[in-house]
Amino acid sequence: MEINEFLNLIKRKIGTIIFIVLLFLVFTVFFTVIQPFKYGSKSRLLVVQNFPASADLYAISKSNEHLSGILAKVIYSNSFYNDVLASGFNIDRSYFSKNSSNLEKEMKRWGKAIEAKVLSDTGIIDIKIFHTDKSQLEQISQAINFILKAKHQFYHGSGDNVSVKVIDQPIISNWPVKPNVVMNLVLAFIFGLIASLSYIYFFPEEKYNIRLWPKRSRTKKSKKEVRQEEKYLMSSEAGKEPVNNRESNNSDNGHKETSQVKDFLDGSLGYEDIEKKGDIDNIFGQQK
């Protein structure tokens, strides 16, 4: 199919395209709304090592990046999770455990609530936390930063030569950041558009059209309208008959009056005879 043909197909199938795109958007909105809305917290920590002044700067940078990567992965561990719960901050464990003893599911919920990544060649750990409760979000953020500062030496082999500093305190969002409604709608529109164009490409026939509303059917005429049309037709037919009859009568009268004129001219018909038959105008066929 050529480009021009496909563009014409799009014009003819615009209703189908709109329907499919709207369908994607509606389902996206539905699944977005049923999810719990979560607030976000973001903080940054810097991992620093003590090296002699003569040490290679590139080696120091790579070493810091390596240690930062270790600590970022440690945050997802069960050991670190227990340290956070025991840190003395007011953290509601039931949010992760859901009052269940299944540790595996509890750790999955903990992992989904945290995003920790290392900014390359910097030794900086970027930590994001998500929670439905803003107060709990702040408590968890503070607890994670506290454990990384106070107990980081238990998660690497460099001992006291390493220090962790908080360079950005936790910043709590004012509005929910998950799910990302705008991003979801944009993606739904894009995928819906792709799906709709694919649909009309593979099914260009008219019978595969999808309409936003049913095709309009001709409305039935009311009884009053039917009666009015019947009266109009009857009056039209009735109006034609007098004209035809009138033409026929005029034709007969014309022949008759023509004959009378001939008799008058021949002398076989006198003036008195004509006067008895009526007005002399009748002879010349004048109609009243």
XYZ file of C-alpha atoms in Angstrom:
288
model
C 0.000 0.000 0.000
C 1.380 3.384 -1.041
C 1.632 6.413 1.230
C -1.175 8.321 -0.494
C -3.469 5.319 -0.337
C -2.738 4.863 3.349
C -3.391 8.560 4.040
C -6.744 8.293 2.290
C -7.448 5.168 4.303
C -6.740 7.089 7.506
C -9.248 9.762 6.468
C -11.914 7.150 5.816
C -11.160 5.225 9.008
C -10.781 8.180 11.376
C -13.687 6.925 13.480
C -12.023 3.540 13.951
C -8.719 5.180 14.887
C -10.355 7.441 17.473
C -12.246 4.509 18.978
C -9.135 2.355 19.457
C -7.087 5.236 20.896
C -9.882 6.108 23.332
C -10.111 2.448 24.316
C -6.422 2.424 25.249
C -6.810 5.671 27.191
C -9.855 4.426 29.112
C -8.138 1.195 30.151
C -5.022 3.130 31.157
C -7.014 5.539 33.295
C -8.854 2.626 34.908
C -5.709 0.688 35.823
C -4.018 3.902 36.951
C -6.841 4.856 39.283
C -7.079 1.448 40.973
C -3.398 1.578 41.966
C -2.391 3.189 45.267
C -0.945 6.669 44.816
C 2.497 7.011 46.367
C 4.582 10.007 47.389
C 8.277 10.155 46.641
C 11.417 10.997 48.587
C 14.848 11.702 47.140
C 18.229 12.012 48.848
C 21.905 11.699 47.896
C 24.901 10.352 49.747
C 28.590 10.593 48.901
C 31.018 7.749 49.535
C 34.539 8.977 50.322
C 37.749 6.982 50.928
C 40.904 8.118 52.675
C 43.838 7.836 50.292
C 47.368 9.263 50.483
C 47.995 12.418 48.497
C 50.140 10.541 45.974
C 47.318 8.133 45.035
C 46.041 8.030 41.471
C 42.866 10.108 41.121
C 41.380 7.767 38.536
C 41.916 4.785 40.837
C 40.290 6.696 43.705
C 37.282 7.554 41.545
C 36.814 3.955 40.442
C 37.215 2.680 43.996
C 34.579 5.101 45.277
C 32.252 4.093 42.486
C 32.781 0.432 43.344
C 31.986 0.960 47.039
C 28.957 3.062 46.161
C 27.654 0.244 43.989
C 28.062 -2.225 46.849
C 26.169 -0.011 49.304
C 23.419 0.673 46.751
C 22.841 -3.063 46.370
C 23.050 -3.675 50.115
C 19.996 -1.450 50.660
C 17.802 -4.176 49.110
C 19.125 -6.892 51.430
C 17.246 -8.421 54.335
C 20.078 -7.524 56.715
C 19.860 -3.837 55.826
C 16.056 -3.977 56.029
C 16.242 -5.325 59.565
C 18.748 -2.619 60.508
C 16.338 0.034 59.223
C 13.450 -1.421 61.236
C 15.649 -1.520 64.356
C 17.088 1.977 63.842
C 14.690 3.591 66.310
C 12.637 5.483 63.742
C 8.867 5.124 63.749
C 8.450 2.716 60.831
C 5.293 0.672 60.350
C 6.453 -2.788 59.304
C 2.913 -3.933 58.488
C 3.052 -1.831 55.312
C 5.634 -4.275 53.944
C 4.621 -7.469 55.724
C 0.850 -6.994 55.271
C 0.483 -8.858 58.587
C 1.937 -11.962 56.943
C 4.924 -14.102 57.894
C 6.009 -14.543 54.261
C 9.462 -12.933 54.275
C 9.932 -13.282 50.528
C 6.861 -11.171 49.738
C 7.846 -8.701 52.431
C 11.255 -8.188 50.829
C 9.661 -7.794 47.396
C 7.521 -4.963 48.733
C 10.607 -3.416 50.320
C 12.475 -3.647 47.018
C 9.588 -2.022 45.106
C 9.519 0.862 47.575
C 13.195 1.758 46.950
C 15.278 2.826 43.973
C 19.015 3.128 44.646
C 21.513 3.820 41.882
C 25.055 5.120 41.578
C 25.942 8.155 39.502
C 28.851 7.012 37.364
C 32.391 8.143 38.267
C 31.192 10.184 41.230
C 30.744 7.839 44.194
C 27.288 9.380 44.767
C 24.329 7.172 45.694
C 20.949 8.465 44.549
C 18.146 7.028 46.706
C 14.438 7.302 45.945
C 11.740 5.940 48.223
C 7.995 5.611 47.576
C 5.209 5.299 50.120
C 1.506 6.040 50.396
C 2.035 7.913 53.680
C 4.204 11.046 53.696
C 5.119 10.766 57.380
C 6.228 7.145 56.954
C 8.139 8.154 53.859
C 10.153 10.672 55.843
C 10.860 8.171 58.631
C 12.114 5.511 56.206
C 14.297 8.011 54.326
C 15.932 9.213 57.516
C 16.465 5.631 58.721
C 18.169 4.538 55.487
C 20.536 7.504 55.522
C 21.304 6.907 59.190
C 22.196 3.229 58.679
C 24.381 4.014 55.658
C 26.306 6.587 57.673
C 26.584 4.607 60.915
C 26.941 0.994 59.748
C 28.366 1.119 56.235
C 31.592 -0.559 57.419
C 29.653 -3.776 58.032
C 28.853 -4.053 54.316
C 32.327 -3.599 52.776
C 35.889 -4.610 53.646
C 37.532 -1.192 53.732
C 36.837 -0.544 57.405
C 37.212 2.984 58.730
C 38.967 4.223 55.607
C 35.520 4.860 54.111
C 33.008 7.483 55.170
C 29.481 8.234 53.933
C 28.152 11.771 53.908
C 24.618 12.970 53.215
C 24.922 15.679 50.590
C 21.157 16.058 49.926
C 18.679 15.604 52.748
C 15.456 13.730 51.914
C 13.048 15.873 49.918
C 9.406 14.749 50.124
C 7.126 15.388 47.166
C 3.966 17.395 47.716
C 1.996 15.303 45.248
C 1.949 11.579 44.450
C 4.601 10.559 41.941
C 3.444 6.980 41.401
C 1.762 5.998 39.217
C 2.918 8.594 36.732
C -0.441 9.611 35.267
C 0.930 11.885 32.530
C 3.476 9.343 31.336
C 0.885 6.565 31.350
C -1.533 8.619 29.239
C 1.171 9.578 26.754
C 2.242 5.949 26.357
C -1.391 4.832 26.061
C -1.970 7.379 23.292
C 1.164 6.283 21.402
C 0.417 2.558 21.661
C -3.252 3.164 20.860
C -2.307 5.110 17.739
C 0.092 2.378 16.622
C -2.533 -0.309 17.256
C -5.239 1.611 15.383
C -3.041 2.260 12.349
C -2.032 -1.397 12.269
C -5.686 -2.419 12.491
C -6.841 -0.329 9.539
C -3.791 -1.414 7.533
C -4.516 -5.121 7.911
C -8.320 -4.740 7.833
C -9.097 -1.948 5.342
C -12.515 -3.328 4.351
C -15.624 -1.349 5.250
C -17.107 -4.225 7.254
C -14.287 -3.939 9.817
C -15.062 -0.314 10.628
C -15.570 0.501 14.299
C -17.926 3.370 15.061
C -18.091 5.528 18.154
C -21.862 5.509 17.808
C -24.237 3.402 15.684
C -24.942 4.490 12.149
C -28.032 6.651 11.875
C -31.038 4.890 10.420
C -33.853 6.661 8.632
C -36.465 7.663 11.140
C -39.962 6.391 10.612
C -42.540 8.958 9.602
C -45.253 9.772 12.061
C -48.880 9.006 11.296
C -49.584 12.709 11.009
C -46.903 13.131 8.356
C -48.217 10.116 6.446
C -51.766 11.517 6.447
C -50.510 14.902 5.274
C -48.633 13.299 2.387
C -51.699 11.257 1.417
C -53.855 14.387 1.408
C -51.285 16.182 -0.713
C -51.162 13.348 -3.238
C -54.947 13.097 -3.365
C -55.310 16.838 -3.892
C -52.708 16.736 -6.641
C -54.497 13.919 -8.446
C -57.853 15.627 -7.952
C -56.455 18.848 -9.380
C -55.368 17.100 -12.547
C -58.775 15.582 -13.339
C -60.706 18.863 -13.707
C -58.031 20.156 -16.023
C -58.305 17.085 -18.230
C -62.085 17.142 -18.123
C -62.052 20.841 -18.820
C -59.846 20.336 -21.831
C -62.127 17.544 -23.061
C -65.262 19.634 -22.565
C -63.663 22.632 -24.205
C -62.741 20.474 -27.150
C -66.315 19.190 -27.531
C -67.775 22.656 -27.118
C -65.328 23.989 -29.644
C -66.445 21.482 -32.268
C -70.066 22.189 -31.506
C -69.685 25.957 -31.655
C -67.631 25.750 -34.843
C -70.482 23.833 -36.451
C -72.941 26.510 -35.371
C -70.802 29.250 -36.905
C -70.741 27.394 -40.213
C -74.548 27.061 -40.161
C -74.890 30.776 -39.446
C -72.650 31.706 -42.324
C -74.489 29.348 -44.690
C -77.770 30.974 -43.746
C -79.277 27.817 -42.334
C -79.146 29.256 -38.837
C -80.707 32.607 -38.095
C -79.857 35.237 -35.541
C -82.974 34.469 -33.557
C -81.961 30.819 -33.270
C -78.606 31.805 -31.928
C -80.079 34.238 -29.468
C -82.395 31.538 -28.158
C -79.476 29.233 -27.489
C -77.777 31.792 -25.298
C -75.189 34.490 -25.451
C -73.593 35.100 -28.819
C -70.218 34.774 -27.138
C -70.789 31.042 -27.033
C -70.413 30.954 -30.790
C -66.824 32.122 -30.602
C -65.908 29.724 -27.825
C -65.269 32.363 -25.137
C -65.101 30.702 -21.766
C -66.525 32.186 -18.679
